[in-house]
Amino acid sequence: MLNSKSFREYAHKMVDWMADYLDEVEKYPVLSRNQPGDLLNSLPSFAPSESEPMDVILQDMEKLIMPGITHWQSPNFYAYFPANSSYASLLGEMITACLGVNGFSWVTSPAATELEERMMDWLGDMIGIPKSWDGVIQSTASEATFVAIVSAREQLSDFQINEKGFPSGKVYRVYGSAQLHSSIEKAVKIAGLGRENYVKVEVDEKFAMKKEALGKAIKDDIEQGYVPLCVINGMGTTSSTAMDDLEMCGEICKEFGIWLHVDAAYAGAALILPEYQYLMKGIEMADSFVFNPHKWLLTNFDCSVYFVKDKHSLIRTFQISPAYLKAANDDVVKNYRDWGLPLGRRFRALKLWFVLRNFGIKEMQKVLRKHMELTQVLLKKMEGHPQIEILAPVNLNLICFRYNPGYHTEEKLNQINEKLLTRINDTGNAFLIQTLLNEKYTIRIVLGHPKHEERHVEEVWQLISEAIKQIEA
């Protein structure tokens, strides 16, 4: 087993390994080549009864684990949205693991609570959250959305559903576009509202929620005896980074007294740029807001920040205080265990502190602007190709496209583009994913890696172009 001396030795080796990995990550096939069961069938059925040497464990990591890794930190990873990291973030994460803090109460580590409070102040100021709001770090936007919907449920029921369960005869409804992330539907389901009570509102040609459609859906529900509970505003949807009109949603929610939650999980990072602050027009009418620094703000997973207008409703929704959790100063400090679902809480604020100080706002802005500039370079190449069709507005650094020679049915085009995506990914030199926009099979590409350069644009463009030629042949 490791002791202090051998821990130092292997810790130095592992830091060298990590630095080498990040330097050389482009050498790996970005998408794992493993087949289902490859690793599982290579592992013993039972844990070892005796201690094993660390050298053997590290050898097995290279032999068994690394082939099953899809390399999210590769510049060739263009799928989903990036889960960016940085050297500063990794150092903060290492210290977090070493300290082993469980920061559910102020008393369990005052620094964990107060650093989190200040980091929420910093981030809120950076992205334009009203200064009267409060913030807390959640694990993911999925969790934050659940927190928002349950808070809305309790506030509307005067906190009686938590106490007595759902009243008979009342059916609560949540509204959002069909373009929103699947976590919204999951949150509606597990909050006990019923999946069928998530109302998917019609979108416009830019895939943003239509004002008249939202207003009509709410009015129709009221006439039929439903209780409108919450509207989810999508600020940068997953499929296409569509932007719902926040001010429009705010006015409607204000009219009907409905909780407004803003899901800016990915796009929220762009708000640190003054030229994107226009997206926050109407934020004062919202009730909650979430975005993930672990996507585009150089902070390793997991770190999702949730802001709320009325912290008292949030705390009253989730607070439970058994005797063993009480402390003398509870009335003058923040106990973040009462601000969400889990009791146990990792010290995520530390890596945020490292990242924000190591980069500074100006360098972060530079990184994001570069990604969007490179996206425009690739977009111009695609627009110059006679058989590439751009299927959604390019709002940030995501391009949605398909190959369309112009003489196939939609069904056939969907099949062809599925084959095209498979060809691209099978090279091992890039990883892209698909979505559906207006029932069209759509290929997505996101340029958001901290080390992205114009050469990466050239390389992935050559990859796409060659795959198209192979499809045509």
Short mmCIF file of C-alpha atoms in Angstrom, two decimals:
data_model
loop_
_atom_site.label_atom_id
_atom_site.label_comp_id
_atom_site.label_asym_id
_atom_site.label_seq_id
_atom_site.Cartn_x
_atom_site.Cartn_y
_atom_site.Cartn_z
CA MET A 1 0.00 0.00 0.00
CA LEU A 2 1.05 3.59 -0.49
CA ASN A 3 2.66 5.55 2.30
CA SER A 4 3.69 9.20 2.42
CA LYS A 5 6.97 8.56 0.63
CA SER A 6 5.57 6.37 -2.15
CA PHE A 7 2.55 8.66 -2.52
CA ARG A 8 4.92 11.53 -3.33
CA GLU A 9 6.74 9.37 -5.86
CA TYR A 10 3.63 8.24 -7.69
CA ALA A 11 1.90 11.61 -7.42
CA HIS A 12 4.82 13.17 -9.31
CA LYS A 13 4.59 10.42 -11.89
CA MET A 14 0.87 10.95 -12.30
CA VAL A 15 1.24 14.72 -12.75
CA ASP A 16 3.82 14.02 -15.46
CA TRP A 17 1.41 11.50 -16.99
CA MET A 18 -1.42 14.06 -16.95
CA ALA A 19 0.72 16.77 -18.54
CA ASP A 20 1.92 14.33 -21.21
CA TYR A 21 -1.64 13.18 -21.86
CA LEU A 22 -2.92 16.71 -22.41
CA ASP A 23 0.06 17.49 -24.65
CA GLU A 24 -0.44 14.34 -26.73
CA VAL A 25 -4.20 13.75 -26.53
CA GLU A 26 -4.62 14.38 -30.28
CA LYS A 27 -2.66 11.20 -30.95
CA TYR A 28 -5.50 9.06 -29.59
CA PRO A 29 -8.58 8.10 -31.64
CA VAL A 30 -11.01 10.61 -30.16
CA LEU A 31 -13.87 8.08 -29.97
CA SER A 32 -13.16 4.87 -28.08
CA ARG A 33 -12.85 1.78 -30.28
CA ASN A 34 -14.11 -0.51 -27.51
CA GLN A 35 -17.05 -2.81 -28.08
CA PRO A 36 -19.66 -3.43 -25.35
CA GLY A 37 -18.18 -5.70 -22.68
CA ASP A 38 -14.52 -5.30 -23.70
CA LEU A 39 -13.43 -3.84 -20.37
CA LEU A 40 -15.98 -5.68 -18.25
CA ASN A 41 -14.80 -9.04 -19.55
CA SER A 42 -11.18 -8.09 -18.88
CA LEU A 43 -11.74 -7.35 -15.20
CA PRO A 44 -11.77 -9.97 -12.42
CA SER A 45 -15.17 -10.84 -11.01
CA PHE A 46 -14.05 -10.15 -7.43
CA ALA A 47 -11.93 -7.54 -5.69
CA PRO A 48 -8.33 -8.60 -4.84
CA SER A 49 -7.80 -10.06 -1.38
CA GLU A 50 -4.22 -8.83 -1.19
CA SER A 51 -2.60 -5.47 -1.88
CA GLU A 52 -1.38 -5.00 -5.45
CA PRO A 53 1.66 -2.89 -6.47
CA MET A 54 0.90 0.56 -7.82
CA ASP A 55 3.13 -0.09 -10.83
CA VAL A 56 0.86 -2.97 -11.85
CA ILE A 57 -2.25 -0.84 -11.33
CA LEU A 58 -0.84 1.93 -13.53
CA GLN A 59 0.14 -0.55 -16.22
CA ASP A 60 -3.40 -1.91 -16.21
CA MET A 61 -4.75 1.62 -16.46
CA GLU A 62 -2.84 2.06 -19.72
CA LYS A 63 -3.72 -1.41 -20.96
CA LEU A 64 -7.35 -1.69 -19.88
CA ILE A 65 -8.79 1.74 -19.14
CA MET A 66 -7.30 4.04 -21.77
CA PRO A 67 -8.66 2.08 -24.77
CA GLY A 68 -12.15 2.60 -23.36
CA ILE A 69 -11.80 6.38 -23.03
CA THR A 70 -13.53 8.79 -25.38
CA HIS A 71 -11.21 11.78 -25.23
CA TRP A 72 -13.30 14.77 -24.22
CA GLN A 73 -10.16 16.85 -23.79
CA SER A 74 -9.06 16.33 -27.40
CA PRO A 75 -9.29 19.25 -29.83
CA ASN A 76 -10.84 16.66 -32.17
CA PHE A 77 -13.86 16.32 -29.87
CA TYR A 78 -16.65 18.29 -31.61
CA ALA A 79 -19.64 16.45 -30.14
CA TYR A 80 -22.35 17.46 -27.65
CA PHE A 81 -20.94 20.54 -25.95
CA PRO A 82 -17.36 20.57 -24.71
CA ALA A 83 -16.49 19.69 -21.12
CA ASN A 84 -13.51 21.99 -20.99
CA SER A 85 -10.80 21.92 -18.42
CA SER A 86 -7.57 23.83 -17.80
CA TYR A 87 -4.36 23.36 -15.88
CA ALA A 88 -5.57 25.73 -13.16
CA SER A 89 -8.82 23.81 -12.81
CA LEU A 90 -6.99 20.49 -12.50
CA LEU A 91 -4.75 21.87 -9.76
CA GLY A 92 -7.79 23.10 -7.87
CA GLU A 93 -9.47 19.72 -8.29
CA MET A 94 -6.38 17.93 -6.97
CA ILE A 95 -6.37 20.04 -3.80
CA THR A 96 -10.13 19.52 -3.42
CA ALA A 97 -9.60 15.76 -3.52
CA CYS A 98 -6.76 16.03 -1.03
CA LEU A 99 -8.70 18.14 1.46
CA GLY A 100 -11.73 15.85 1.23
CA VAL A 101 -14.07 18.61 2.38
CA ASN A 102 -17.78 17.86 2.67
CA GLY A 103 -19.11 21.40 2.69
CA PHE A 104 -22.75 20.93 3.55
CA SER A 105 -22.65 23.45 6.41
CA TRP A 106 -20.58 26.50 7.20
CA VAL A 107 -19.11 24.80 10.26
CA THR A 108 -17.87 21.79 8.24
CA SER A 109 -15.43 24.12 6.45
CA PRO A 110 -16.05 27.87 6.62
CA ALA A 111 -13.73 28.48 3.66
CA ALA A 112 -15.79 26.17 1.42
CA THR A 113 -18.99 28.06 2.15
CA GLU A 114 -17.62 31.57 1.99
CA LEU A 115 -15.51 30.97 -1.12
CA GLU A 116 -18.59 29.56 -2.86
CA GLU A 117 -20.59 32.62 -1.85
CA ARG A 118 -17.95 34.96 -3.25
CA MET A 119 -17.51 32.94 -6.47
CA MET A 120 -21.24 33.24 -7.07
CA ASP A 121 -20.89 37.00 -6.61
CA TRP A 122 -18.02 37.09 -9.12
CA LEU A 123 -19.80 34.98 -11.73
CA GLY A 124 -23.12 36.75 -11.26
CA ASP A 125 -21.42 40.07 -11.87
CA MET A 126 -19.57 38.68 -14.91
CA ILE A 127 -22.71 37.45 -16.67
CA GLY A 128 -25.20 40.14 -15.61
CA ILE A 129 -27.24 38.51 -12.84
CA PRO A 130 -29.05 41.15 -10.71
CA LYS A 131 -27.03 41.94 -7.59
CA SER A 132 -30.00 41.19 -5.33
CA TRP A 133 -30.00 37.53 -6.41
CA ASP A 134 -28.12 34.72 -4.67
CA GLY A 135 -26.19 31.79 -6.11
CA VAL A 136 -25.15 28.26 -5.28
CA ILE A 137 -23.08 25.60 -7.03
CA GLN A 138 -24.98 22.50 -8.15
CA SER A 139 -23.53 19.39 -9.78
CA THR A 140 -25.26 19.77 -13.17
CA ALA A 141 -27.85 21.90 -14.93
CA SER A 142 -30.19 18.90 -14.77
CA GLU A 143 -30.10 19.09 -10.97
CA ALA A 144 -30.50 22.88 -11.03
CA THR A 145 -33.56 22.63 -13.28
CA PHE A 146 -35.12 20.10 -10.93
CA VAL A 147 -34.42 22.47 -8.04
CA ALA A 148 -36.12 25.32 -9.92
CA ILE A 149 -39.25 23.32 -10.77
CA VAL A 150 -39.65 21.99 -7.23
CA SER A 151 -39.10 25.49 -5.81
CA ALA A 152 -41.79 26.81 -8.16
CA ARG A 153 -44.11 24.00 -7.09
CA GLU A 154 -43.64 24.74 -3.41
CA GLN A 155 -43.91 28.50 -3.74
CA LEU A 156 -47.17 28.19 -5.67
CA SER A 157 -48.62 25.69 -3.17
CA ASP A 158 -47.49 27.78 -0.17
CA PHE A 159 -45.08 24.92 0.57
CA GLN A 160 -47.94 22.53 1.28
CA ILE A 161 -47.01 19.84 -1.27
CA ASN A 162 -43.82 19.13 0.67
CA GLU A 163 -45.92 18.78 3.80
CA LYS A 164 -49.09 17.04 2.64
CA GLY A 165 -48.52 15.85 -0.91
CA PHE A 166 -50.34 16.96 -4.05
CA PRO A 167 -53.86 18.35 -3.59
CA SER A 168 -56.57 16.49 -5.40
CA GLY A 169 -57.97 18.13 -8.46
CA LYS A 170 -54.93 20.32 -9.23
CA VAL A 171 -52.74 19.57 -12.22
CA TYR A 172 -49.62 21.70 -12.61
CA ARG A 173 -48.15 22.49 -16.02
CA VAL A 174 -44.61 23.39 -17.14
CA TYR A 175 -43.95 25.10 -20.49
CA GLY A 176 -40.96 25.06 -22.79
CA SER A 177 -40.09 24.35 -26.38
CA ALA A 178 -39.50 20.90 -27.82
CA GLN A 179 -35.93 22.11 -28.47
CA LEU A 180 -35.07 22.15 -24.77
CA HIS A 181 -32.77 19.63 -23.16
CA SER A 182 -34.23 16.28 -22.12
CA SER A 183 -33.40 17.12 -18.49
CA ILE A 184 -36.43 19.43 -18.45
CA GLU A 185 -38.79 16.55 -19.19
CA LYS A 186 -36.98 14.39 -16.64
CA ALA A 187 -37.30 17.09 -13.97
CA VAL A 188 -41.03 17.47 -14.63
CA LYS A 189 -41.39 13.71 -14.29
CA ILE A 190 -39.45 13.22 -11.07
CA ALA A 191 -40.95 16.35 -9.48
CA GLY A 192 -44.23 14.43 -9.51
CA LEU A 193 -45.96 16.69 -12.02
CA GLY A 194 -46.44 14.00 -14.65
CA ARG A 195 -44.56 13.82 -17.90
CA GLU A 196 -47.64 14.64 -19.96
CA ASN A 197 -47.90 17.98 -18.15
CA TYR A 198 -44.77 19.28 -19.81
CA VAL A 199 -46.25 21.43 -22.57
CA LYS A 200 -43.96 21.68 -25.60
CA VAL A 201 -44.54 25.05 -27.21
CA GLU A 202 -44.23 25.66 -30.95
CA VAL A 203 -41.01 27.26 -32.21
CA ASP A 204 -40.25 29.65 -35.06
CA GLU A 205 -37.88 29.27 -38.01
CA LYS A 206 -34.94 29.97 -35.68
CA PHE A 207 -36.11 27.19 -33.31
CA ALA A 208 -37.01 29.73 -30.61
CA MET A 209 -40.29 29.63 -28.69
CA LYS A 210 -43.13 31.64 -30.26
CA LYS A 211 -44.67 34.32 -28.05
CA GLU A 212 -48.22 33.80 -29.30
CA ALA A 213 -47.90 30.03 -28.94
CA LEU A 214 -46.69 30.31 -25.34
CA GLY A 215 -49.42 32.76 -24.38
CA LYS A 216 -52.12 30.65 -26.03
CA ALA A 217 -50.92 27.45 -24.35
CA ILE A 218 -51.12 29.08 -20.92
CA LYS A 219 -54.52 30.66 -21.52
CA ASP A 220 -55.96 27.42 -22.91
CA ASP A 221 -54.68 25.50 -19.88
CA ILE A 222 -56.23 27.97 -17.44
CA GLU A 223 -59.57 27.66 -19.23
CA GLN A 224 -59.35 23.87 -18.94
CA GLY A 225 -58.61 24.01 -15.21
CA TYR A 226 -54.87 23.37 -15.27
CA VAL A 227 -52.49 25.35 -13.05
CA PRO A 228 -49.57 26.98 -14.94
CA LEU A 229 -46.48 26.53 -12.79
CA CYS A 230 -43.25 27.30 -14.62
CA VAL A 231 -41.85 28.39 -17.99
CA ILE A 232 -38.38 27.24 -19.04
CA ASN A 233 -36.55 29.76 -21.20
CA GLY A 234 -33.90 28.16 -23.40
CA MET A 235 -30.86 30.40 -23.76
CA GLY A 236 -28.88 28.29 -26.20
CA THR A 237 -30.69 24.99 -26.78
CA THR A 238 -28.78 21.73 -27.13
CA SER A 239 -29.66 20.93 -30.73
CA SER A 240 -28.95 24.33 -32.27
CA THR A 241 -28.20 26.96 -29.56
CA ALA A 242 -31.57 28.57 -30.29
CA MET A 243 -32.28 31.61 -28.12
CA ASP A 244 -35.74 32.03 -26.63
CA ASP A 245 -36.70 35.67 -26.10
CA LEU A 246 -36.13 36.20 -22.38
CA GLU A 247 -37.97 39.50 -22.21
CA MET A 248 -40.98 38.00 -23.98
CA CYS A 249 -41.06 35.03 -21.60
CA GLY A 250 -40.67 37.38 -18.64
CA GLU A 251 -43.62 39.52 -19.64
CA ILE A 252 -45.89 36.51 -20.07
CA CYS A 253 -44.78 34.97 -16.77
CA LYS A 254 -45.32 38.28 -15.01
CA GLU A 255 -48.82 38.54 -16.46
CA PHE A 256 -49.85 35.10 -15.21
CA GLY A 257 -47.72 34.90 -12.05
CA ILE A 258 -45.58 32.00 -13.27
CA TRP A 259 -42.05 31.05 -12.22
CA LEU A 260 -39.52 31.69 -15.02
CA HIS A 261 -36.39 29.56 -15.13
CA VAL A 262 -33.59 30.29 -17.62
CA ASP A 263 -31.63 27.29 -18.87
CA ALA A 264 -28.36 28.72 -20.21
CA ALA A 265 -26.33 25.61 -19.44
CA TYR A 266 -23.91 26.12 -22.32
CA ALA A 267 -24.56 29.59 -23.72
CA GLY A 268 -24.38 31.28 -20.32
CA ALA A 269 -20.61 31.40 -20.60
CA ALA A 270 -20.92 33.76 -23.61
CA LEU A 271 -22.53 36.34 -21.32
CA ILE A 272 -19.07 37.31 -20.06
CA LEU A 273 -18.74 39.01 -23.46
CA PRO A 274 -20.32 42.50 -23.55
CA GLU A 275 -21.55 41.87 -27.09
CA TYR A 276 -23.78 39.03 -25.82
CA GLN A 277 -25.26 40.85 -22.83
CA TYR A 278 -28.31 41.71 -24.94
CA LEU A 279 -29.48 38.14 -24.29
CA MET A 280 -30.06 39.08 -20.64
CA LYS A 281 -32.66 41.74 -21.41
CA GLY A 282 -35.57 40.86 -19.14
CA ILE A 283 -33.55 38.87 -16.59
CA GLU A 284 -35.08 40.92 -13.77
CA MET A 285 -38.42 39.22 -14.52
CA ALA A 286 -36.95 35.72 -14.19
CA ASP A 287 -36.86 33.71 -10.96
CA SER A 288 -33.87 31.43 -11.53
CA PHE A 289 -30.97 30.92 -13.91
CA VAL A 290 -28.42 28.17 -14.51
CA PHE A 291 -25.23 27.80 -16.52
CA ASN A 292 -22.32 25.38 -16.47
CA PRO A 293 -18.76 26.65 -16.12
CA HIS A 294 -17.82 23.01 -16.72
CA LYS A 295 -18.85 23.33 -20.34
CA TRP A 296 -17.24 26.41 -21.89
CA LEU A 297 -15.59 28.27 -19.03
CA LEU A 298 -12.40 26.24 -18.61
CA THR A 299 -13.50 24.47 -15.43
CA ASN A 300 -13.49 20.70 -15.27
CA PHE A 301 -16.66 18.72 -14.70
CA ASP A 302 -18.65 19.02 -12.51
CA CYS A 303 -19.56 22.62 -11.73
CA SER A 304 -22.99 24.11 -12.46
CA VAL A 305 -24.02 27.48 -11.02
CA TYR A 306 -27.62 28.24 -10.10
CA PHE A 307 -28.87 31.75 -9.35
CA VAL A 308 -32.20 32.50 -7.70
CA LYS A 309 -34.15 35.69 -7.08
CA ASP A 310 -35.78 34.55 -3.83
CA LYS A 311 -33.38 32.48 -1.75
CA HIS A 312 -35.98 32.10 0.99
CA SER A 313 -38.29 30.09 -1.27
CA LEU A 314 -35.34 27.90 -2.25
CA ILE A 315 -34.26 27.30 1.33
CA ARG A 316 -37.79 26.69 2.58
CA THR A 317 -38.28 24.11 -0.20
CA PHE A 318 -35.21 22.04 0.65
CA GLN A 319 -34.41 22.76 4.30
CA ILE A 320 -34.52 19.93 6.81
CA SER A 321 -32.63 20.45 10.09
CA PRO A 322 -32.23 17.40 12.30
CA ALA A 323 -30.49 17.92 15.63
CA TYR A 324 -27.17 16.51 14.42
CA LEU A 325 -26.89 19.17 11.71
CA LYS A 326 -27.64 22.20 13.86
CA ALA A 327 -24.86 24.64 14.79
CA ALA A 328 -24.70 27.74 16.95
CA ASN A 329 -24.22 30.19 14.09
CA ASP A 330 -26.81 28.83 11.65
CA ASP A 331 -28.79 32.08 11.71
CA VAL A 332 -25.89 34.22 10.41
CA VAL A 333 -24.24 31.95 7.80
CA LYS A 334 -25.22 30.09 4.64
CA ASN A 335 -25.63 26.34 4.97
CA TYR A 336 -25.66 25.21 1.36
CA ARG A 337 -27.14 21.83 2.26
CA ASP A 338 -30.46 23.73 2.34
CA TRP A 339 -30.00 25.11 -1.20
CA GLY A 340 -30.52 21.92 -3.15
CA LEU A 341 -31.07 18.18 -3.14
CA PRO A 342 -27.88 16.59 -1.70
CA LEU A 343 -26.53 16.86 1.82
CA GLY A 344 -22.93 16.03 0.88
CA ARG A 345 -21.28 18.74 -1.23
CA ARG A 346 -17.88 18.81 -2.90
CA PHE A 347 -15.66 21.89 -2.57
CA ARG A 348 -16.25 22.93 -6.20
CA ALA A 349 -15.69 26.63 -5.54
CA LEU A 350 -11.95 26.07 -5.13
CA LYS A 351 -11.34 25.14 -8.77
CA LEU A 352 -13.51 28.07 -9.88
CA TRP A 353 -11.36 30.38 -7.77
CA PHE A 354 -8.20 28.95 -9.33
CA VAL A 355 -9.59 29.32 -12.85
CA LEU A 356 -11.02 32.82 -12.51
CA ARG A 357 -7.81 34.12 -10.96
CA ASN A 358 -5.41 32.29 -13.27
CA PHE A 359 -7.18 33.41 -16.46
CA GLY A 360 -8.86 36.63 -15.50
CA ILE A 361 -11.94 37.88 -17.33
CA LYS A 362 -10.01 39.30 -20.29
CA GLU A 363 -8.23 36.03 -21.13
CA MET A 364 -11.50 34.09 -20.81
CA GLN A 365 -13.16 36.53 -23.19
CA LYS A 366 -10.26 36.06 -25.60
CA VAL A 367 -10.70 32.27 -25.57
CA LEU A 368 -14.45 32.44 -26.26
CA ARG A 369 -14.08 35.01 -29.01
CA LYS A 370 -11.45 32.88 -30.70
CA HIS A 371 -13.82 29.89 -30.73
CA MET A 372 -16.51 31.96 -32.40
CA GLU A 373 -14.06 33.39 -34.93
CA LEU A 374 -12.90 29.87 -35.85
CA THR A 375 -16.53 28.81 -36.16
CA GLN A 376 -17.08 31.57 -38.71
CA VAL A 377 -14.03 30.36 -40.66
CA LEU A 378 -15.53 26.87 -40.88
CA LEU A 379 -18.99 28.25 -41.63
CA LYS A 380 -17.67 30.16 -44.66
CA LYS A 381 -16.08 26.97 -45.99
CA MET A 382 -19.38 25.12 -45.59
CA GLU A 383 -21.41 27.91 -47.16
CA GLY A 384 -19.04 27.79 -50.13
CA HIS A 385 -19.73 24.10 -50.70
CA PRO A 386 -22.65 23.68 -53.14
CA GLN A 387 -23.99 20.56 -51.44
CA ILE A 388 -23.76 21.55 -47.77
CA GLU A 389 -26.91 22.99 -46.23
CA ILE A 390 -26.80 25.00 -43.00
CA LEU A 391 -29.89 24.06 -41.02
CA ALA A 392 -29.91 26.56 -38.13
CA PRO A 393 -28.63 30.04 -37.31
CA VAL A 394 -25.06 30.01 -35.99
CA ASN A 395 -25.51 31.94 -32.76
CA LEU A 396 -22.28 30.99 -31.00
CA ASN A 397 -19.81 28.26 -31.94
CA LEU A 398 -22.14 25.47 -33.08
CA ILE A 399 -22.84 24.70 -36.74
CA CYS A 400 -25.76 22.47 -37.74
CA PHE A 401 -25.45 21.14 -41.28
CA ARG A 402 -26.19 18.31 -43.65
CA TYR A 403 -25.04 17.08 -47.04
CA ASN A 404 -27.78 17.70 -49.61
CA PRO A 405 -27.09 17.06 -53.31
CA GLY A 406 -30.63 18.20 -54.03
CA TYR A 407 -32.19 15.17 -55.70
CA HIS A 408 -33.15 12.85 -52.82
CA THR A 409 -36.22 12.50 -50.64
CA GLU A 410 -35.98 13.64 -47.03
CA GLU A 411 -35.95 10.02 -45.88
CA LYS A 412 -33.05 9.22 -48.21
CA LEU A 413 -31.18 12.37 -47.16
CA ASN A 414 -31.50 11.31 -43.54
CA GLN A 415 -30.00 7.92 -44.37
CA ILE A 416 -27.16 9.48 -46.37
CA ASN A 417 -26.24 11.92 -43.62
CA GLU A 418 -26.28 9.18 -41.04
CA LYS A 419 -23.74 7.32 -43.20
CA LEU A 420 -21.73 10.51 -43.61
CA LEU A 421 -21.49 11.01 -39.85
CA THR A 422 -20.47 7.38 -39.37
CA ARG A 423 -17.70 7.78 -41.95
CA ILE A 424 -16.37 10.90 -40.21
CA ASN A 425 -16.38 9.30 -36.76
CA ASP A 426 -14.95 5.99 -37.96
CA THR A 427 -11.72 7.72 -38.95
CA GLY A 428 -10.94 8.25 -35.27
CA ASN A 429 -9.81 11.78 -36.14
CA ALA A 430 -12.98 13.57 -35.07
CA PHE A 431 -16.15 12.97 -33.08
CA LEU A 432 -19.38 14.71 -34.11
CA ILE A 433 -22.98 13.86 -33.23
CA GLN A 434 -26.41 14.23 -34.79
CA THR A 435 -29.72 15.82 -33.90
CA LEU A 436 -33.09 16.29 -35.58
CA LEU A 437 -34.22 19.73 -36.77
CA ASN A 438 -37.60 19.80 -38.52
CA GLU A 439 -37.25 16.01 -38.81
CA LYS A 440 -34.04 16.46 -40.80
CA TYR A 441 -31.03 14.39 -39.76
CA THR A 442 -28.62 17.12 -38.74
CA ILE A 443 -24.89 16.91 -38.04
CA ARG A 444 -23.59 19.17 -35.27
CA ILE A 445 -20.04 20.47 -34.88
CA VAL A 446 -18.90 22.59 -31.92
CA LEU A 447 -15.56 24.38 -31.84
CA GLY A 448 -14.87 25.01 -28.16
CA HIS A 449 -11.56 23.46 -27.13
CA PRO A 450 -9.10 25.79 -25.32
CA LYS A 451 -6.34 24.82 -27.75
CA HIS A 452 -8.33 25.10 -30.97
CA GLU A 453 -6.37 26.72 -33.78
CA GLU A 454 -7.14 27.36 -37.44
CA ARG A 455 -5.29 24.14 -38.32
CA HIS A 456 -8.00 22.20 -36.52
CA VAL A 457 -10.61 23.89 -38.70
CA GLU A 458 -8.65 22.92 -41.81
CA GLU A 459 -8.23 19.34 -40.62
CA VAL A 460 -11.87 18.74 -39.73
CA TRP A 461 -13.00 20.45 -42.94
CA GLN A 462 -10.78 18.12 -44.97
CA LEU A 463 -12.24 15.19 -43.04
CA ILE A 464 -15.82 16.27 -43.80
CA SER A 465 -15.00 17.01 -47.45
CA GLU A 466 -13.34 13.64 -47.95
CA ALA A 467 -16.26 11.82 -46.32
CA ILE A 468 -18.65 13.60 -48.70
CA LYS A 469 -16.56 12.52 -51.69
CA GLN A 470 -16.66 8.93 -50.47
CA ILE A 471 -20.44 9.12 -50.05
CA GLU A 472 -20.79 10.50 -53.58
CA ALA A 473 -18.56 7.75 -54.97
#
